[in-house]
JSON list of C-alpha atoms in Angstrom, two decimals:
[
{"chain": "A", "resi": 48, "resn": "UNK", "atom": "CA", "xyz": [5.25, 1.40, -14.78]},
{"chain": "A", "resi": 49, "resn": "UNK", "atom": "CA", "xyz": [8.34, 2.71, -13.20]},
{"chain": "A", "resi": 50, "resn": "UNK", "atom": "CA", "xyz": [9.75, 0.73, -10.64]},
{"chain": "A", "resi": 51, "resn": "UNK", "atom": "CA", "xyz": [10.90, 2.27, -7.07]},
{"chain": "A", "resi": 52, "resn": "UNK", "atom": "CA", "xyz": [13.22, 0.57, -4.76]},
{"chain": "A", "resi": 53, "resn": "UNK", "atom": "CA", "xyz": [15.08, 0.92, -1.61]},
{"chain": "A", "resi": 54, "resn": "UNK", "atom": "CA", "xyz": [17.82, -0.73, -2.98]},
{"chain": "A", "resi": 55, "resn": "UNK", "atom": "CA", "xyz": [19.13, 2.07, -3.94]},
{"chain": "A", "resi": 56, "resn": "UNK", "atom": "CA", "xyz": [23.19, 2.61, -2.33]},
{"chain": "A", "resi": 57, "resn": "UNK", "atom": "CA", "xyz": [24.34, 5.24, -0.31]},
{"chain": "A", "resi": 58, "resn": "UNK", "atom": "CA", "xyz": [24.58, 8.56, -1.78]},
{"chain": "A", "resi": 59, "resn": "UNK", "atom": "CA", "xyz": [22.12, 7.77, -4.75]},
{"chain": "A", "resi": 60, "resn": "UNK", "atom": "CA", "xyz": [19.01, 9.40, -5.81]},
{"chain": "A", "resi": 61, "resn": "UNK", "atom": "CA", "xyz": [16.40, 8.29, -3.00]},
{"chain": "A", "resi": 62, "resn": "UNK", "atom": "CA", "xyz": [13.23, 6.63, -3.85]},
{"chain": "A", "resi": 63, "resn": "UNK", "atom": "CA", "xyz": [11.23, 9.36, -1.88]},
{"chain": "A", "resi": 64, "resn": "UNK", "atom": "CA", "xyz": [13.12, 11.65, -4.35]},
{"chain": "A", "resi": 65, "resn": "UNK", "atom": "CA", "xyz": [11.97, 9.90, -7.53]},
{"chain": "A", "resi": 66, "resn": "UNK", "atom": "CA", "xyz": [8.52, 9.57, -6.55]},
{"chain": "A", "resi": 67, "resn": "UNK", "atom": "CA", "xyz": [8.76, 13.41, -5.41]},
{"chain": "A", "resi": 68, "resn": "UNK", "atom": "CA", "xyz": [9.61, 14.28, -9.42]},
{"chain": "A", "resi": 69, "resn": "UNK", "atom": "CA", "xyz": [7.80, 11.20, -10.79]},
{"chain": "A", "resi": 70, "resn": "UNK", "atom": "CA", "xyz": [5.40, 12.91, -13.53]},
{"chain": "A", "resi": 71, "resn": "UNK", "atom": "CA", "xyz": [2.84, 11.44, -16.36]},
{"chain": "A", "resi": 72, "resn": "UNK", "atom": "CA", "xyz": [0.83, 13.28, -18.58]},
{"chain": "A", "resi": 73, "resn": "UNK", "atom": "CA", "xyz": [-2.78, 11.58, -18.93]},
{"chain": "A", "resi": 74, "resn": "UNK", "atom": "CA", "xyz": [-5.46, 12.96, -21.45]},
{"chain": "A", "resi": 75, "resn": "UNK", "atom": "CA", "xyz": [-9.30, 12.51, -20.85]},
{"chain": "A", "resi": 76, "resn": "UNK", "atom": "CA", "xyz": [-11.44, 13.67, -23.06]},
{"chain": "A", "resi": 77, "resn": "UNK", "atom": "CA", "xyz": [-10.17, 16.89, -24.04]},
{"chain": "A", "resi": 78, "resn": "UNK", "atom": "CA", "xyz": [-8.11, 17.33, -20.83]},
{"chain": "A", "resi": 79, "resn": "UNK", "atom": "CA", "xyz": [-4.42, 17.11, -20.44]},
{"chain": "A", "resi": 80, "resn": "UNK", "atom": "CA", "xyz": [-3.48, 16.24, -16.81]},
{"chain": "A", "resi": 81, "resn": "UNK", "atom": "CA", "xyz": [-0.19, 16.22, -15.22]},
{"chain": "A", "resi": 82, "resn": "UNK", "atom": "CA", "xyz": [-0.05, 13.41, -12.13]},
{"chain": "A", "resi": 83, "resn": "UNK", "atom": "CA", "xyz": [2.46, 13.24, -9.91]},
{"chain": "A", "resi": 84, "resn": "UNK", "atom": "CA", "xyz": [3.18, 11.90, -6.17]},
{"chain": "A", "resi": 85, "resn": "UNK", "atom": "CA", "xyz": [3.32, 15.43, -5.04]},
{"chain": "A", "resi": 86, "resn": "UNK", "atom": "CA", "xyz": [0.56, 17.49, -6.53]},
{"chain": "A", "resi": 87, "resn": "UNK", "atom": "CA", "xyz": [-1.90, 16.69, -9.34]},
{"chain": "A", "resi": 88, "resn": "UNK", "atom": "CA", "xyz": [-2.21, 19.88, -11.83]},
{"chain": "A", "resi": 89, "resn": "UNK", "atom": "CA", "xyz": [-4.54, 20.11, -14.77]},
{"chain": "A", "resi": 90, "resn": "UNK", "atom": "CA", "xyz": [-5.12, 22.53, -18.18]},
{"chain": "A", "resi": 91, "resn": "UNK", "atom": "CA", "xyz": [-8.29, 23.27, -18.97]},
{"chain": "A", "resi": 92, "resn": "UNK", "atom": "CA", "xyz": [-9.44, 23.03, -22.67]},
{"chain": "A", "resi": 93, "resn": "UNK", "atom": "CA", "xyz": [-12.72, 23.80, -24.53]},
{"chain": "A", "resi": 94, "resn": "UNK", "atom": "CA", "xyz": [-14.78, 20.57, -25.26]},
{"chain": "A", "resi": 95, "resn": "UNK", "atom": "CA", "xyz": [-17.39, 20.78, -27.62]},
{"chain": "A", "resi": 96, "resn": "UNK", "atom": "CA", "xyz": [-20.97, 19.12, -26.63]},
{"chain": "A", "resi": 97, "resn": "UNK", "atom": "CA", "xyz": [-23.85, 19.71, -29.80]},
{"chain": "A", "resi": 98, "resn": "UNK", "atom": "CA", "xyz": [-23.53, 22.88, -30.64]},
{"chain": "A", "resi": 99, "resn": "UNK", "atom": "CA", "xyz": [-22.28, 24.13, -26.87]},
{"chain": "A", "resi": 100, "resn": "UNK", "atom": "CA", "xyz": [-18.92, 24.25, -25.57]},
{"chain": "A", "resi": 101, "resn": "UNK", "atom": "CA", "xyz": [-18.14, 23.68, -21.91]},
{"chain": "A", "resi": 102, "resn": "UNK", "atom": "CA", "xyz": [-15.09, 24.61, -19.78]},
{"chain": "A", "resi": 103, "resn": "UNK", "atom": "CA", "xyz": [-14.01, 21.30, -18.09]},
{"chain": "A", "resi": 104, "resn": "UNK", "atom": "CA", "xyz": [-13.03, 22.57, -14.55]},
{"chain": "A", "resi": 105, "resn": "UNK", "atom": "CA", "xyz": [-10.74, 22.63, -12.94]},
{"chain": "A", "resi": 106, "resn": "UNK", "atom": "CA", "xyz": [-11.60, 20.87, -9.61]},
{"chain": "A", "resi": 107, "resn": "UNK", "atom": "CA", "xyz": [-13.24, 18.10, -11.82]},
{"chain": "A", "resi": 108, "resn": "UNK", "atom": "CA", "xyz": [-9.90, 17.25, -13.37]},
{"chain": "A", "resi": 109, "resn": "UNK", "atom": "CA", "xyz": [-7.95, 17.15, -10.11]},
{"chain": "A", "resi": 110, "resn": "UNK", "atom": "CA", "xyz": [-11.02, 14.32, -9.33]},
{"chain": "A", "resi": 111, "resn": "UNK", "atom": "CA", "xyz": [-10.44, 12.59, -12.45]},
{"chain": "A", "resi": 112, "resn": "UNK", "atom": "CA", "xyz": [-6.96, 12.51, -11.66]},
{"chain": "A", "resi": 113, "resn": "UNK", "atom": "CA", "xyz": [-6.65, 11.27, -8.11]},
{"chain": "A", "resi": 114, "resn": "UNK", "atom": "CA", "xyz": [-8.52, 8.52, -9.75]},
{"chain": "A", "resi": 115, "resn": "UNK", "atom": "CA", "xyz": [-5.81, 7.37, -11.36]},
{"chain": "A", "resi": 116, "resn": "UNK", "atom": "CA", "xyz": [-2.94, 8.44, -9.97]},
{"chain": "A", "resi": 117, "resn": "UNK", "atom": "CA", "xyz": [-2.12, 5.39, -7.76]},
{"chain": "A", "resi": 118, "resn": "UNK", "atom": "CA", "xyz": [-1.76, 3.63, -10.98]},
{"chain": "A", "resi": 119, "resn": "UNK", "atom": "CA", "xyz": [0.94, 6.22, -12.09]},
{"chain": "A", "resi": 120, "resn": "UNK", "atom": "CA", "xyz": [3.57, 6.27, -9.28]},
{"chain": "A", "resi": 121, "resn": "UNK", "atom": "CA", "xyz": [5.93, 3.43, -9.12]},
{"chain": "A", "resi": 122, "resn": "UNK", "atom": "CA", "xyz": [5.05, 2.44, -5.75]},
{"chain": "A", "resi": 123, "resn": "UNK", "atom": "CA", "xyz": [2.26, -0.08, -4.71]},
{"chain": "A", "resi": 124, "resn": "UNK", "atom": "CA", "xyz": [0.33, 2.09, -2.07]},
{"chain": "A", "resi": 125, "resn": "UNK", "atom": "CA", "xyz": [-2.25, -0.62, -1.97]},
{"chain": "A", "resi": 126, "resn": "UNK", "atom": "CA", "xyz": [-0.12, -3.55, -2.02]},
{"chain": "A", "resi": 127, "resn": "UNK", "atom": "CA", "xyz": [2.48, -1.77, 0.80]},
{"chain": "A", "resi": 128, "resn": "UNK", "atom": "CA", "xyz": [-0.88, -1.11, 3.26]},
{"chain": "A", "resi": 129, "resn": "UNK", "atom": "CA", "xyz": [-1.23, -4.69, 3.35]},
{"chain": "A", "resi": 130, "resn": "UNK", "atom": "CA", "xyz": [-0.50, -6.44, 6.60]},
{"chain": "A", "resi": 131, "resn": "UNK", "atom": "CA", "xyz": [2.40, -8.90, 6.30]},
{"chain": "A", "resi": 132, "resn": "UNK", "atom": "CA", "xyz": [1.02, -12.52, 6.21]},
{"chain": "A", "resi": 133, "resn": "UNK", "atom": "CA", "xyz": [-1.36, -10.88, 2.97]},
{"chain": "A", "resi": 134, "resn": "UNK", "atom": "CA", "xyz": [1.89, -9.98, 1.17]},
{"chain": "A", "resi": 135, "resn": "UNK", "atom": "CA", "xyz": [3.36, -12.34, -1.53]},
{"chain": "A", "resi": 136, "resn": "UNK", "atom": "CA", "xyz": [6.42, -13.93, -0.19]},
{"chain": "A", "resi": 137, "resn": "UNK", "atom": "CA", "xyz": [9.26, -16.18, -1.82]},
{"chain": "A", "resi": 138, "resn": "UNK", "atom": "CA", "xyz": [9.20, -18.69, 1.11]},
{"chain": "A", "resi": 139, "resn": "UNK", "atom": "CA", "xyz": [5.98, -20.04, 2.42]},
{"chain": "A", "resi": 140, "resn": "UNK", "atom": "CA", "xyz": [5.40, -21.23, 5.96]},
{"chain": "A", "resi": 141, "resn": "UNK", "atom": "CA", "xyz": [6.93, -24.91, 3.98]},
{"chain": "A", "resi": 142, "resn": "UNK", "atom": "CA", "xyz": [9.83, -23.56, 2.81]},
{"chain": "A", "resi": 143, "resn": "UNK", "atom": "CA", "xyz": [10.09, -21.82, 6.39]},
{"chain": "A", "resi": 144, "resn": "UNK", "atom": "CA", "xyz": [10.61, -25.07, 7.66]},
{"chain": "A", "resi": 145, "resn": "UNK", "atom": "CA", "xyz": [12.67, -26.80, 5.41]},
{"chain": "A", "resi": 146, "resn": "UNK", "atom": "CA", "xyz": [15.24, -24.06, 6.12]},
{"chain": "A", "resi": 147, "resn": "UNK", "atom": "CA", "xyz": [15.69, -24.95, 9.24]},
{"chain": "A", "resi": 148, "resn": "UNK", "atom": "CA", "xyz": [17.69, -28.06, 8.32]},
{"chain": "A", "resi": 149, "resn": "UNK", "atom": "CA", "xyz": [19.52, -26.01, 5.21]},
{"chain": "A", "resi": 150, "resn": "UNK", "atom": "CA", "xyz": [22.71, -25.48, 6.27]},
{"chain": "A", "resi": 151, "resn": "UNK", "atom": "CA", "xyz": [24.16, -21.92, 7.01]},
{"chain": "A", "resi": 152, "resn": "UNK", "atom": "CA", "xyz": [26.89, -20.95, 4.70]},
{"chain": "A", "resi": 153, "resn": "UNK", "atom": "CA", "xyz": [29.05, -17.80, 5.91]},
{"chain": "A", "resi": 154, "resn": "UNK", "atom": "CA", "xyz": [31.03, -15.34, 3.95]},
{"chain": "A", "resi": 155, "resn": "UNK", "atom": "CA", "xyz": [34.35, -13.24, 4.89]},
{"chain": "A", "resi": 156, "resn": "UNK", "atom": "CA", "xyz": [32.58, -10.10, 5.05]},
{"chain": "A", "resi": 157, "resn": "UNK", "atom": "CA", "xyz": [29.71, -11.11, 7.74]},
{"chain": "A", "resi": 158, "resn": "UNK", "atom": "CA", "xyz": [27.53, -12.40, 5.41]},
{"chain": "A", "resi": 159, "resn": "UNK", "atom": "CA", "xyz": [25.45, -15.54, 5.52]},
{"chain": "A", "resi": 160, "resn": "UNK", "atom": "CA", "xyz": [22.80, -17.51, 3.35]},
{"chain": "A", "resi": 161, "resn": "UNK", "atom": "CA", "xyz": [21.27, -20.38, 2.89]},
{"chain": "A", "resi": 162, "resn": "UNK", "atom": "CA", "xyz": [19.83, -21.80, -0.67]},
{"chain": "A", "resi": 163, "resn": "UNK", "atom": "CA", "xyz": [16.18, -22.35, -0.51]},
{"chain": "A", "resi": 164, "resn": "UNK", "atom": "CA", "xyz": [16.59, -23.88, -3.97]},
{"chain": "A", "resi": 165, "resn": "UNK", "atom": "CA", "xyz": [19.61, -24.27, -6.20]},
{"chain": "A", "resi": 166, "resn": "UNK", "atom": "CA", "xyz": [18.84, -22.95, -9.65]},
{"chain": "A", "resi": 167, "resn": "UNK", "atom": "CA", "xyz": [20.04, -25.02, -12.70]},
{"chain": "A", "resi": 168, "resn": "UNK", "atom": "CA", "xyz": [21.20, -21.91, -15.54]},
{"chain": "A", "resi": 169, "resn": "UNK", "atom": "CA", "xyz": [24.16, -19.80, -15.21]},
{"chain": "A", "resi": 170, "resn": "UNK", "atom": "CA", "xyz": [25.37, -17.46, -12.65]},
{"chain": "A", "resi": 171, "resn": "UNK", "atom": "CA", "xyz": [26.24, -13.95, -13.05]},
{"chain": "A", "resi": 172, "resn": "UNK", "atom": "CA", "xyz": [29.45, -12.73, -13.62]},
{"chain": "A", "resi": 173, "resn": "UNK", "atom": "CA", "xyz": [30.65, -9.42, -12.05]},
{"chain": "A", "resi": 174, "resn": "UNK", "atom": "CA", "xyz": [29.31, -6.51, -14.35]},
{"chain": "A", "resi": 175, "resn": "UNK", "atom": "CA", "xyz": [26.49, -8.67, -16.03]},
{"chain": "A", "resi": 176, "resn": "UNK", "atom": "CA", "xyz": [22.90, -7.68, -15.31]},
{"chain": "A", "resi": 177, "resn": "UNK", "atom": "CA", "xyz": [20.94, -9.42, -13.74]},
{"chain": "A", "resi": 178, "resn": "UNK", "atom": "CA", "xyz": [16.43, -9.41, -13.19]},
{"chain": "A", "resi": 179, "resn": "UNK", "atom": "CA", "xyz": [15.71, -10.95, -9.82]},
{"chain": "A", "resi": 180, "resn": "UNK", "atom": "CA", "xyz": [13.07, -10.55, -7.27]},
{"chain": "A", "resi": 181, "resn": "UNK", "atom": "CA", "xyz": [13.66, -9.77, -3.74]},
{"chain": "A", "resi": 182, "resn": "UNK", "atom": "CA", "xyz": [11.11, -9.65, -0.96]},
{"chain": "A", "resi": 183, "resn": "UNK", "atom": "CA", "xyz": [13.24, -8.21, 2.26]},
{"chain": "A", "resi": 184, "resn": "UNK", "atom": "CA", "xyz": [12.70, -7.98, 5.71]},
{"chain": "A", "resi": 185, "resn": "UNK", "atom": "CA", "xyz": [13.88, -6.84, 9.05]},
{"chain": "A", "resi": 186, "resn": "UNK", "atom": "CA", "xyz": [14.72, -9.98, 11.40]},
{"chain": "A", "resi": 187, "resn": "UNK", "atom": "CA", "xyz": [11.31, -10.17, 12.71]},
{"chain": "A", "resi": 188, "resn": "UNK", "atom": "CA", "xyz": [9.98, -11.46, 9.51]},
{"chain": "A", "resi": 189, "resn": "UNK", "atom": "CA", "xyz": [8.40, -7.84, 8.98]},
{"chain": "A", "resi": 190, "resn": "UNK", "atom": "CA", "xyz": [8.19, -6.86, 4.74]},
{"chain": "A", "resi": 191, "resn": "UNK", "atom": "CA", "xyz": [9.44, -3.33, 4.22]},
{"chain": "A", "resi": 192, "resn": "UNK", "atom": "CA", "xyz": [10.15, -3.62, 0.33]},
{"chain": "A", "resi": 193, "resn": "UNK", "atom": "CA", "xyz": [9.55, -5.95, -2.28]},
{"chain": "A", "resi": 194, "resn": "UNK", "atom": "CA", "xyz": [9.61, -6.28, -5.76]},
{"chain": "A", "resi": 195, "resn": "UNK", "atom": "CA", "xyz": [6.90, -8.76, -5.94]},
{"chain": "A", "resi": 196, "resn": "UNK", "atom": "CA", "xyz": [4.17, -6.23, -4.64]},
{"chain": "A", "resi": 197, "resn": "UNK", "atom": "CA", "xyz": [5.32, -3.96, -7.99]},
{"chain": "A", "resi": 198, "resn": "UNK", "atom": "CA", "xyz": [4.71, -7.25, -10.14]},
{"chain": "A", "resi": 199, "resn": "UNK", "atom": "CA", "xyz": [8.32, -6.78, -11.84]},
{"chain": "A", "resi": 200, "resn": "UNK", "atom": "CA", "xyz": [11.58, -8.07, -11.00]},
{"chain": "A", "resi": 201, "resn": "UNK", "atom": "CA", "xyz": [14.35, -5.97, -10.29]},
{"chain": "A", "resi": 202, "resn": "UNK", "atom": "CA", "xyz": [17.69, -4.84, -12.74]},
{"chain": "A", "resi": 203, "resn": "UNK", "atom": "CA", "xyz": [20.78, -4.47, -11.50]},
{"chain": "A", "resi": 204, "resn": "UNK", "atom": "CA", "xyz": [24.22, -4.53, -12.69]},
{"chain": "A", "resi": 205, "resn": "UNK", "atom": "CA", "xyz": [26.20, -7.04, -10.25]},
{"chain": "A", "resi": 206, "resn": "UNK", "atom": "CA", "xyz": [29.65, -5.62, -8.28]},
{"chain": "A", "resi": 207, "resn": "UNK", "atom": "CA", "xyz": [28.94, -2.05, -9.63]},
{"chain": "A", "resi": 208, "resn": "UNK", "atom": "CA", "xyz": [27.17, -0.43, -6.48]},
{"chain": "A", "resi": 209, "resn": "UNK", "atom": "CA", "xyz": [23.92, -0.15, -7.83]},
{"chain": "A", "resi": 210, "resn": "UNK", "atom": "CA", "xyz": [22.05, -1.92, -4.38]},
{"chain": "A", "resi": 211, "resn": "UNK", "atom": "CA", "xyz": [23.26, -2.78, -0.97]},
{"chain": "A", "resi": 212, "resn": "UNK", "atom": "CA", "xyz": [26.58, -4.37, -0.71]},
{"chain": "A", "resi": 213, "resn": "UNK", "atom": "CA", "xyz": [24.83, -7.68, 0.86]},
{"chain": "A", "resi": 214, "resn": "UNK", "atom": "CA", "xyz": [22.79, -8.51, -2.34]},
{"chain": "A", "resi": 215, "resn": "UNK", "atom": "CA", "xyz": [25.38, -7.24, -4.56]},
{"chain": "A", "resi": 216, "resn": "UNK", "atom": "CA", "xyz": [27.44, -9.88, -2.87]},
{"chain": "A", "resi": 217, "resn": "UNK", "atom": "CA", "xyz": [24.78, -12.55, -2.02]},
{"chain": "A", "resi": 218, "resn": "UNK", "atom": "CA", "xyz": [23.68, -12.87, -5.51]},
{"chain": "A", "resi": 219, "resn": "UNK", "atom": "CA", "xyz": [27.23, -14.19, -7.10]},
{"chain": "A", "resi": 220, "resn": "UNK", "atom": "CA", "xyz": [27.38, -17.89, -7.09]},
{"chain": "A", "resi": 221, "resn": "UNK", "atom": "CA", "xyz": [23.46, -18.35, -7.77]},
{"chain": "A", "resi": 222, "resn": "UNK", "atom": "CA", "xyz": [22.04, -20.06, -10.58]},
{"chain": "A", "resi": 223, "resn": "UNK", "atom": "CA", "xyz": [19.57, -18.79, -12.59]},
{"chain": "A", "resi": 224, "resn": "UNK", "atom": "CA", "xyz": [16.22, -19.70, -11.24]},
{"chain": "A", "resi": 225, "resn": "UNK", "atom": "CA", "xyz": [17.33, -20.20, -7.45]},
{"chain": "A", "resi": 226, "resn": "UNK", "atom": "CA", "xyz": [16.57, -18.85, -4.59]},
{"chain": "A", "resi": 227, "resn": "UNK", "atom": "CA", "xyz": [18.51, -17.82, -1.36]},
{"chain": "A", "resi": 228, "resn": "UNK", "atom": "CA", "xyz": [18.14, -16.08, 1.91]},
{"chain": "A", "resi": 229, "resn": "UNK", "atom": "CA", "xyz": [20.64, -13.55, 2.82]},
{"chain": "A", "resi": 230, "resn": "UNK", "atom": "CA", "xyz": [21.17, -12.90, 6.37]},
{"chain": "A", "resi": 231, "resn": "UNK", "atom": "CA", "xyz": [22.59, -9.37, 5.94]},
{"chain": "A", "resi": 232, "resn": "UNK", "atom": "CA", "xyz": [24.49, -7.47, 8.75]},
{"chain": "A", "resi": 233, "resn": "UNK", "atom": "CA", "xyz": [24.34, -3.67, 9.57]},
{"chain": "A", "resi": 234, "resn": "UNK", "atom": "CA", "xyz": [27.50, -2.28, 7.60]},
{"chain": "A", "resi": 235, "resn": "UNK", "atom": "CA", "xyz": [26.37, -4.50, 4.86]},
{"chain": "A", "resi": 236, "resn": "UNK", "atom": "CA", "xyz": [23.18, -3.06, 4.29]},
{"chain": "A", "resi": 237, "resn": "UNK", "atom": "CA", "xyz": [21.43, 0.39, 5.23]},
{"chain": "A", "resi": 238, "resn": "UNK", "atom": "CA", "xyz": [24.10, 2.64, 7.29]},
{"chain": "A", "resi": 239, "resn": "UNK", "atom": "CA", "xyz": [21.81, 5.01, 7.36]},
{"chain": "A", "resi": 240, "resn": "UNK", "atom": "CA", "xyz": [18.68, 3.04, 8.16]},
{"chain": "A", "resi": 241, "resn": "UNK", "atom": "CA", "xyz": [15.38, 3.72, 6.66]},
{"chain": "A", "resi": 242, "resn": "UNK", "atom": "CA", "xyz": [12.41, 5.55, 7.86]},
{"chain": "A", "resi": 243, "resn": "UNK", "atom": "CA", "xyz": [9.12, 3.82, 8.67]},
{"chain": "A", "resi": 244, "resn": "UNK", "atom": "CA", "xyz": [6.09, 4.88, 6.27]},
{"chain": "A", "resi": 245, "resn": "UNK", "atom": "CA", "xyz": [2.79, 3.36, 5.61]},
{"chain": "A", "resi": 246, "resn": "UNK", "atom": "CA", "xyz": [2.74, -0.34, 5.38]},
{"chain": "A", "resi": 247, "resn": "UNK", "atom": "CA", "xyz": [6.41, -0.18, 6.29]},
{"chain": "A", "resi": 248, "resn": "UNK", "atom": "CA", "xyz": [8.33, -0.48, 9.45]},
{"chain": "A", "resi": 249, "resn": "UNK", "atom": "CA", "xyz": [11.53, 1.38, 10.20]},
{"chain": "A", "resi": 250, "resn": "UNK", "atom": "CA", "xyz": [14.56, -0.15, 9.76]},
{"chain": "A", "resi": 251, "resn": "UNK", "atom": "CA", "xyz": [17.13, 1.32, 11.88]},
{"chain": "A", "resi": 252, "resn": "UNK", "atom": "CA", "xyz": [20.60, 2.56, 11.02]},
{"chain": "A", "resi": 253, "resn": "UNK", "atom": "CA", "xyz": [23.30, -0.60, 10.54]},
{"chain": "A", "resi": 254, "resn": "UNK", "atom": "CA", "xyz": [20.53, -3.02, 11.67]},
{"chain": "A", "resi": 255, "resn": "UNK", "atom": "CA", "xyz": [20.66, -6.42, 10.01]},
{"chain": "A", "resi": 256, "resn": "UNK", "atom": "CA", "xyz": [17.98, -7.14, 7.33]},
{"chain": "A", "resi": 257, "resn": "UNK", "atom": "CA", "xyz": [17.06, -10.37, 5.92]},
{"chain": "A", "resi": 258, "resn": "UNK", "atom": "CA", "xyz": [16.54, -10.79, 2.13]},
{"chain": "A", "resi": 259, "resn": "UNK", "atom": "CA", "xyz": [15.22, -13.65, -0.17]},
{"chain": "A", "resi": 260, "resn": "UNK", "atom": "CA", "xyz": [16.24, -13.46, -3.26]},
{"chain": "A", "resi": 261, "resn": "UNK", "atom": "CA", "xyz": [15.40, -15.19, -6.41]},
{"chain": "A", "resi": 262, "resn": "UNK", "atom": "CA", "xyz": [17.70, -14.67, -9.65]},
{"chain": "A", "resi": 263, "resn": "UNK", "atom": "CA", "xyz": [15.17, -14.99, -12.74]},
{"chain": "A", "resi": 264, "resn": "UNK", "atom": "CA", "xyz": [17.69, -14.46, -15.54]},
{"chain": "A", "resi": 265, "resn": "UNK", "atom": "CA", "xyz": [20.47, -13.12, -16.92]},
{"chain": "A", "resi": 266, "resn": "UNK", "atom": "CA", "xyz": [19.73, -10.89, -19.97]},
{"chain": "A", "resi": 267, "resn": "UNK", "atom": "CA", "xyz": [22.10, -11.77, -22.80]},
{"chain": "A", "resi": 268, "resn": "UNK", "atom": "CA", "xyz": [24.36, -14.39, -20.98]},
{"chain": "A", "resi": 269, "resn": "UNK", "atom": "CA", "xyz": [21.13, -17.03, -21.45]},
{"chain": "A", "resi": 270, "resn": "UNK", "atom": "CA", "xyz": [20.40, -16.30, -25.07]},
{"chain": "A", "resi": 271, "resn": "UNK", "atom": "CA", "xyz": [24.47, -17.12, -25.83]},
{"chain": "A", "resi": 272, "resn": "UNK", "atom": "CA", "xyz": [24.64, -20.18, -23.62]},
{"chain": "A", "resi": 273, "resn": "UNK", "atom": "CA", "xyz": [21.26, -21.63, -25.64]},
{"chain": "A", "resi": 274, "resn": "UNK", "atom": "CA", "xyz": [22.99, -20.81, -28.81]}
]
């Protein structure tokens, strides 16, 4: 399953945009259906049933199909309808309150973090890739994307652009396994804001956001260090 993020910088394709084009071909019986986020098209072929043949139609596909086509599109619709204390989270209402006496570490560009847990493996170096998770917020403790409600961690290449400049810079210096909370301001995250949707609340143009983040490995840089 395809995963669709808001990560995405400035300028880049838009997730909206993906899902817009996001196609799969799914057979059923003798039926070839096209899904998609934006329309759900079928061909009709001729199915044979004893000795007669029937004309699957049309309409019946399109049923078939909205049957499955949550299960096609990258996004969680399910998942994002949720309300907020039903979403998975990468700091409980424990962790919540051991943060509170973590103390609050602040960077030269505005931003600041504190380590829910320090991992033990290697961190990233700048151009390595990197698979972590990422549940973020706005300040009011509000989810409006995470990678836990798709059930797979995120890949990104690290100081090359390819998410918001906060996590691109919040995630150097972590170990592989931690965890951190990024207190990200405005210019470092979504200049242009984001619009609200279903199961999502807006998040307005250079607003701060808040994002735990948890670095699961290190493809490549792992398997050497082992070795």
């Amino acid at each position: 399953m395809a995963s669709i993020s808001l990560l995405l910088p400035l300028g880049s394709v838009s997730a909206k945009s993906l899902l817009d084009h996001q196609t799969a071909g799914v057979k059923v019986g003798g039926f070839t259906m096209q899904c998609s986020s934006s329309g759900v098209g079928g061909r009709a072929s001729h199915v044979k049933h004893g000795e007669e043949l029937t004309l699957i139609k049309r309409r019946d596909a399109i049923s078939l199909a909205l049957g499955v086509s949550s299960l096609l599109v990258g996004f969680d619709a399910e998942a994002a309808g949720l309300p907020p204390e039903d979403k998975p989270r990468l700091c409980d209402d424990t962790c919540e309150k051991e943060l509170e006496n973590v103390t609050m570490v602040t960077t030269e560009s505005g931003l600041q973090y504190k380590d829910i847990k320090i991992g033990e493996g290697p961190s990233p170096p700048v151009g390595f890739q990197v698979a972590a998770n990422y549940v973020a917020m706005v300040p009011s403790g509000q989810i409006f994307d995470s990678s836990l409600e798709r059930g797979l961690p995120y890949i990104f290449r690290v100081g090359s652009g390819q998410v918001i400049k906060g996590l691109d810079e919040g995630i150097l210096g972590m170990k592989v396994r931690g965890k951190r909370r990024l207190y990200i301001p405005g210019p470092l995250a979504f200049p242009k804001g984001l619009t609200s949707a279903p199961g999502r609340p807006r998040v307005a143009a250079n607003s701060p956001v808040v994002f735990d983040v948890s670095l699961e490995y290190i493809p490549g840089l792992e398997l050497d260090i082992e070795e």
